[in-house]
Amino acid sequence: MTILKRRTLITMLLMGLIFVSCSNDDDEELLGNWIRKSSFDGPARSSATSFVIGSYAYVATGYTGDEYLKDLWAYNSDGDYWEQKADFTGIARSSASGFELDGNGYMGLGYDGTNRLKDFYQYNPDTNIWTQKADFAGSARYSAVGFQVGGKAYFGTGYDGNFLKDFYQYEAGSDSWTQVNGFSGNKRRNASVFTIDDKAYLVAGINNGMYQVDFWMFDPSTDTWTKKRDIDQDDDDDESYNDDYVIVRSNASAFSMNGLGYLACGESSKTIWEYNPSTDVWEEKTALEGSGRTDAIGFSINERGFVLLGRSGSSYYDDVWEFKPQDEQNDDDN
């Protein structure tokens, strides 16, 4: 073969490889689009707390890198604007936990820069008044999860000097806490929870420097936890399972909409994964179009999902993003 023919053949092979590479990249494009919304009106922060009442999301407390906060802001999802509400009446803090129950918001626990906390408060959106309630029955802690599912509200896990896995239910009528069944997985802090069809799903978190990969579903009607597929487990016998999962993380944001769960960001990540409870399978979606971040918050309002605030290193954010999981990614809409 002449040198000219050999060079021609090599060129053709290289062009073929480039074409195949481009085709594979196109095949692997992820679905989902992020729309930037009205920026948070308060100071940029991480480790804030949120609860959703009707078409409003309420965001309180957090840490700016210099100051612990106690302000409260309401996001009007219909009008895409923020309104400042009555300051939280407890001590300024970060890494608190919250939930909505019977049309009121609740918040407690956290860290004030010196102490771990266990006080607990109710916010009435009609009167714009905070009322202190019975202290949490477990140990003072921060980075716990709070959620309401099936009309019942819970705090659990977190860190009190020890990593924890206990859970307590709050009864608003009697203003009391009752310890309930915990799950049989590992202790952790900075886990994430989303709810689907009156079930809560607990995922991720960290324990003694180790990311936790076990994944649990809680049914409040039976007070039982069921183990789901680990979020990093290879399963060669199940062809429906993608063994390339890289979901392990802590300090992530979570929400649900339209019967699917979402886990986003954490440890300065931008990735987001969608969970389908009918198949127990995760699918990666288009990464957040803003900066990667940790200690952000996520919530859903009327089947719309949002991620906001957080930090990356010493940079603190006040941006707000809405996720459209079925739309194609568009660089021109932000």
Coordinates of C-alpha atoms in Angstrom, one line a residue:
M1 CA 0.0 0.0 0.0
T2 CA 1.4 3.4 -1.0
I3 CA 2.0 6.1 1.7
L4 CA -0.8 8.2 0.1
K5 CA -3.3 5.4 0.3
R6 CA -2.3 4.6 3.8
R7 CA -2.8 8.2 4.9
T8 CA -6.2 8.3 3.1
L9 CA -7.3 5.2 4.9
I10 CA -6.2 6.5 8.3
T11 CA -8.0 9.8 7.7
M12 CA -11.2 7.9 6.8
L13 CA -11.0 5.8 9.9
L14 CA -10.5 8.9 12.1
M15 CA -13.5 10.6 10.5
G16 CA -15.6 7.5 11.2
L17 CA -14.6 7.5 14.8
I18 CA -15.5 11.2 15.1
F19 CA -18.9 10.6 13.6
V20 CA -19.6 7.6 15.9
S21 CA -18.5 9.7 18.9
C22 CA -20.8 12.6 17.9
S23 CA -23.7 10.2 17.4
N24 CA -23.2 8.6 20.8
D25 CA -23.1 12.0 22.4
D26 CA -26.4 12.9 20.7
D27 CA -27.9 9.6 21.9
E28 CA -26.9 10.3 25.5
E29 CA -28.5 13.8 25.7
L30 CA -30.5 14.1 28.9
L31 CA -34.0 15.4 29.1
G32 CA -35.1 18.3 31.3
N33 CA -34.9 22.0 31.3
W34 CA -34.2 24.6 34.0
I35 CA -35.9 28.0 34.1
R36 CA -34.4 30.8 36.2
K37 CA -37.1 32.4 38.4
S38 CA -37.2 35.6 40.5
S39 CA -34.2 35.7 42.7
F40 CA -34.7 35.3 46.5
D41 CA -35.2 38.7 48.0
G42 CA -33.3 38.0 51.3
P43 CA -29.6 37.6 51.8
A44 CA -27.9 34.7 49.9
R45 CA -27.6 31.7 52.3
S46 CA -27.2 28.0 52.8
S47 CA -28.9 25.5 55.1
A48 CA -32.2 27.3 55.1
T49 CA -35.5 25.6 56.0
S50 CA -38.7 25.5 53.9
F51 CA -42.4 24.4 54.0
V52 CA -45.1 24.7 51.4
I53 CA -48.7 25.9 52.1
G54 CA -51.0 26.1 49.1
S55 CA -49.3 28.0 46.2
Y56 CA -46.7 29.6 48.6
A57 CA -43.3 28.3 49.7
Y58 CA -41.9 29.7 52.9
V59 CA -38.2 29.9 53.4
A60 CA -36.7 30.7 56.8
T61 CA -33.4 30.9 58.7
G62 CA -30.0 29.7 57.3
Y63 CA -26.4 30.9 57.3
T64 CA -24.7 33.6 55.1
G65 CA -21.1 32.5 55.9
D66 CA -21.0 35.3 58.6
E67 CA -24.4 35.4 60.2
Y68 CA -27.1 33.0 61.4
L69 CA -30.6 34.2 60.2
K70 CA -34.2 34.2 61.5
D71 CA -36.0 36.0 58.7
L72 CA -39.0 34.4 56.8
W73 CA -39.9 34.9 53.2
A74 CA -42.9 33.6 51.1
Y75 CA -42.6 32.8 47.4
N76 CA -45.7 33.4 45.4
S77 CA -45.4 30.7 42.7
D78 CA -48.3 32.1 40.6
G79 CA -46.8 35.7 40.5
D80 CA -43.1 34.7 40.7
Y81 CA -42.2 37.1 43.5
W82 CA -41.1 37.1 47.2
E83 CA -42.7 38.8 50.2
Q84 CA -41.1 39.2 53.6
K85 CA -43.1 37.8 56.5
A86 CA -42.8 37.9 60.3
D87 CA -39.3 36.9 61.6
F88 CA -39.0 33.5 63.1
T89 CA -39.3 34.0 66.9
G90 CA -36.8 31.4 68.0
I91 CA -33.0 31.8 68.0
A92 CA -31.3 32.4 64.6
R93 CA -30.1 29.1 63.2
S94 CA -29.2 27.0 60.3
S95 CA -29.8 23.3 59.4
A96 CA -33.2 23.3 61.0
S97 CA -36.1 21.0 59.9
G98 CA -39.7 21.8 58.8
F99 CA -43.0 20.6 57.5
E100 CA -46.5 21.7 56.7
L101 CA -49.4 20.2 58.7
D102 CA -53.1 21.2 58.5
G103 CA -52.4 24.4 56.7
N104 CA -49.7 25.6 59.2
G105 CA -45.9 25.6 58.9
Y106 CA -43.7 24.1 61.6
M107 CA -40.0 24.4 62.2
G108 CA -37.5 23.4 64.8
L109 CA -34.1 21.9 65.7
G110 CA -30.9 23.2 64.1
Y111 CA -27.6 24.8 65.1
D112 CA -27.0 28.4 66.2
G113 CA -23.2 28.4 65.9
T114 CA -22.7 27.1 69.4
N115 CA -25.6 24.9 70.4
R116 CA -27.6 22.1 68.9
L117 CA -31.3 22.9 69.3
K118 CA -34.6 21.1 70.0
D119 CA -37.1 23.9 70.3
F120 CA -40.1 23.9 67.9
Y121 CA -42.5 26.5 66.5
Q122 CA -45.7 26.8 64.5
Y123 CA -46.3 29.5 61.8
N124 CA -49.8 30.5 61.0
P125 CA -49.9 32.0 57.4
D126 CA -53.3 33.6 58.0
T127 CA -52.2 35.7 61.0
N128 CA -48.5 35.8 60.2
I129 CA -47.7 34.8 63.7
W130 CA -45.2 32.3 65.1
T131 CA -46.1 30.3 68.3
Q132 CA -43.7 28.2 70.3
K133 CA -44.9 24.6 70.7
A134 CA -43.7 21.6 72.7
D135 CA -40.0 20.9 72.4
F136 CA -39.0 18.0 70.2
A137 CA -39.0 14.8 72.3
G138 CA -35.7 13.5 70.9
S139 CA -32.2 14.9 71.5
A140 CA -31.2 18.4 70.4
R141 CA -29.8 18.0 66.8
Y142 CA -29.3 19.5 63.4
S143 CA -29.3 18.3 59.8
A144 CA -32.4 16.1 60.5
V145 CA -35.2 15.5 58.0
G146 CA -38.7 16.8 58.4
F147 CA -41.7 15.7 56.4
Q148 CA -45.5 15.3 56.3
V149 CA -47.0 12.3 54.6
G150 CA -50.5 10.9 54.8
G151 CA -51.6 13.7 57.2
K152 CA -48.8 12.8 59.7
A153 CA -45.7 14.8 60.4
Y154 CA -42.2 13.6 61.4
F155 CA -38.7 14.6 62.4
G156 CA -35.9 12.0 62.2
T157 CA -32.2 11.3 61.7
G158 CA -29.6 14.1 62.1
Y159 CA -26.6 14.7 64.4
D160 CA -26.5 15.4 68.1
G161 CA -22.8 14.6 68.6
N162 CA -23.7 11.1 67.3
F163 CA -25.2 10.2 64.0
L164 CA -28.9 9.3 64.4
K165 CA -31.7 7.2 62.8
D166 CA -34.6 7.7 65.2
F167 CA -38.0 9.1 64.2
Y168 CA -40.7 11.0 66.1
Q169 CA -44.3 11.9 65.0
Y170 CA -45.8 15.2 66.0
E171 CA -49.5 15.4 66.9
A172 CA -50.8 18.9 66.5
G173 CA -54.0 18.4 68.5
S174 CA -52.2 17.4 71.6
D175 CA -49.0 19.3 70.9
S176 CA -47.0 16.2 71.6
W177 CA -44.3 14.0 70.2
T178 CA -44.3 10.2 70.0
Q179 CA -41.3 8.1 69.0
V180 CA -42.2 5.7 66.1
N181 CA -40.5 2.9 64.3
G182 CA -37.2 3.7 62.8
F183 CA -35.7 2.1 59.7
S184 CA -33.1 -0.7 59.9
G185 CA -30.6 1.1 57.7
N186 CA -27.6 3.2 58.8
K187 CA -27.5 6.3 60.9
R188 CA -27.0 9.6 59.1
R189 CA -27.3 13.3 58.8
N190 CA -28.0 15.6 55.8
A191 CA -30.3 13.0 54.2
S192 CA -33.1 13.9 51.8
V193 CA -36.8 13.1 51.7
F194 CA -39.5 13.3 49.1
T195 CA -43.1 12.1 49.2
I196 CA -45.1 10.3 46.6
D197 CA -48.7 8.9 47.0
D198 CA -48.7 9.1 50.8
K199 CA -45.3 7.4 51.0
A200 CA -42.1 9.0 52.1
Y201 CA -38.7 8.1 50.5
L202 CA -35.5 8.6 52.5
V203 CA -32.3 8.7 50.6
A204 CA -28.6 9.6 50.8
G205 CA -26.8 11.4 53.7
I206 CA -23.5 10.9 55.4
N207 CA -22.3 9.0 58.5
N208 CA -18.7 9.4 59.8
G209 CA -17.5 10.6 56.4
M210 CA -19.2 7.8 54.5
Y211 CA -22.0 8.5 52.0
Q212 CA -25.0 6.3 52.7
V213 CA -26.4 4.4 49.7
D214 CA -29.4 2.6 51.3
F215 CA -32.8 3.8 50.2
W216 CA -36.0 3.5 52.2
M217 CA -39.8 3.9 51.8
F218 CA -42.0 4.8 54.7
D219 CA -45.7 4.0 54.9
P220 CA -47.4 6.0 57.6
S221 CA -50.6 3.9 57.4
T222 CA -48.7 0.9 58.8
D223 CA -45.7 2.7 60.4
T224 CA -43.3 0.5 58.4
W225 CA -40.2 1.1 56.4
T226 CA -39.4 -0.9 53.3
K227 CA -35.9 -1.1 51.8
K228 CA -35.7 -0.2 48.1
R229 CA -32.8 -0.8 45.8
D230 CA -29.5 0.8 46.9
I231 CA -28.6 3.9 44.9
D232 CA -25.2 2.6 43.8
Q233 CA -25.8 -1.2 43.7
D234 CA -24.8 -3.2 40.6
D235 CA -27.4 -5.8 39.6
D236 CA -26.3 -7.9 36.7
D237 CA -29.5 -10.1 36.9
D238 CA -31.8 -7.1 36.3
E239 CA -31.5 -5.7 32.8
S240 CA -33.8 -2.8 33.7
Y241 CA -31.2 -1.5 36.2
N242 CA -28.6 1.0 35.2
D243 CA -25.4 -0.1 37.0
D244 CA -23.7 3.2 36.2
Y245 CA -25.6 5.1 38.9
V246 CA -23.5 7.8 40.6
I247 CA -26.1 9.2 43.0
V248 CA -24.3 9.0 46.3
R249 CA -24.2 12.3 48.1
S250 CA -25.3 14.3 51.2
N251 CA -26.7 17.8 51.7
A252 CA -28.8 17.4 48.5
S253 CA -32.2 18.9 47.6
A254 CA -35.3 16.8 47.0
F255 CA -38.9 17.2 45.8
S256 CA -41.6 15.3 43.9
M257 CA -44.0 16.0 41.2
N258 CA -46.4 14.0 39.0
G259 CA -45.7 10.8 40.8
L260 CA -41.9 11.0 40.5
G261 CA -39.2 11.9 42.9
Y262 CA -36.1 14.1 42.3
L263 CA -32.8 14.4 44.0
A264 CA -30.6 17.3 43.0
C265 CA -27.2 18.9 43.8
G266 CA -25.3 18.2 47.0
E267 CA -21.6 18.5 47.7
S268 CA -21.3 21.2 44.9
S269 CA -22.9 18.8 42.4
K270 CA -25.2 20.0 39.6
T271 CA -26.7 16.7 38.7
I272 CA -30.3 15.7 39.2
W273 CA -31.9 12.2 39.2
E274 CA -35.5 11.2 38.7
Y275 CA -37.0 8.2 40.7
N276 CA -39.9 6.1 39.4
P277 CA -41.5 4.3 42.3
S278 CA -43.3 1.8 40.0
T279 CA -40.0 0.5 38.7
D280 CA -37.7 1.4 41.6
V281 CA -35.3 2.8 39.0
W282 CA -33.5 6.2 38.8
E283 CA -32.8 8.1 35.6
E284 CA -30.4 11.0 35.2
K285 CA -31.9 14.3 33.9
T286 CA -30.4 17.6 32.7
A287 CA -28.1 19.0 35.3
L288 CA -28.9 22.3 37.0
E289 CA -28.0 25.2 34.7
G290 CA -26.9 27.3 37.6
S291 CA -23.8 26.7 39.7
G292 CA -23.2 23.4 41.4
R293 CA -24.1 23.7 45.1
T294 CA -24.6 22.0 48.5
D295 CA -27.0 22.9 51.4
A296 CA -29.6 24.2 48.9
I297 CA -33.3 23.6 49.4
G298 CA -35.9 22.0 47.1
F299 CA -39.6 21.9 47.2
S300 CA -42.6 21.4 44.9
I301 CA -45.7 23.6 44.6
N302 CA -48.7 22.2 42.7
E303 CA -46.6 19.7 40.7
R304 CA -43.8 22.3 40.0
G305 CA -40.3 21.6 41.3
F306 CA -37.8 24.2 42.5
V307 CA -34.2 24.3 43.7
L308 CA -32.8 27.4 45.3
L309 CA -30.1 29.0 47.5
G310 CA -27.1 27.0 48.8
R311 CA -23.4 27.4 48.6
S312 CA -20.2 26.2 46.9
G313 CA -17.2 26.7 49.1
S314 CA -17.4 30.3 50.4
S315 CA -19.8 31.4 47.6
Y316 CA -23.5 31.7 48.8
Y317 CA -26.4 31.8 46.3
D318 CA -29.7 33.6 46.1
D319 CA -30.9 32.2 42.7
V320 CA -34.1 30.2 42.2
W321 CA -34.6 27.6 39.5
E322 CA -37.7 25.7 38.3
F323 CA -37.2 22.3 36.8
K324 CA -39.2 21.1 33.8
P325 CA -38.4 17.3 33.6
Q326 CA -40.2 16.6 30.3
D327 CA -38.8 19.6 28.3
E328 CA -35.7 19.6 26.2
Q329 CA -32.8 21.7 27.5
N330 CA -32.8 25.2 26.1
D331 CA -29.8 27.5 26.5
D332 CA -31.8 30.6 25.3
D333 CA -34.5 30.8 28.0
N334 CA -32.4 32.1 30.9

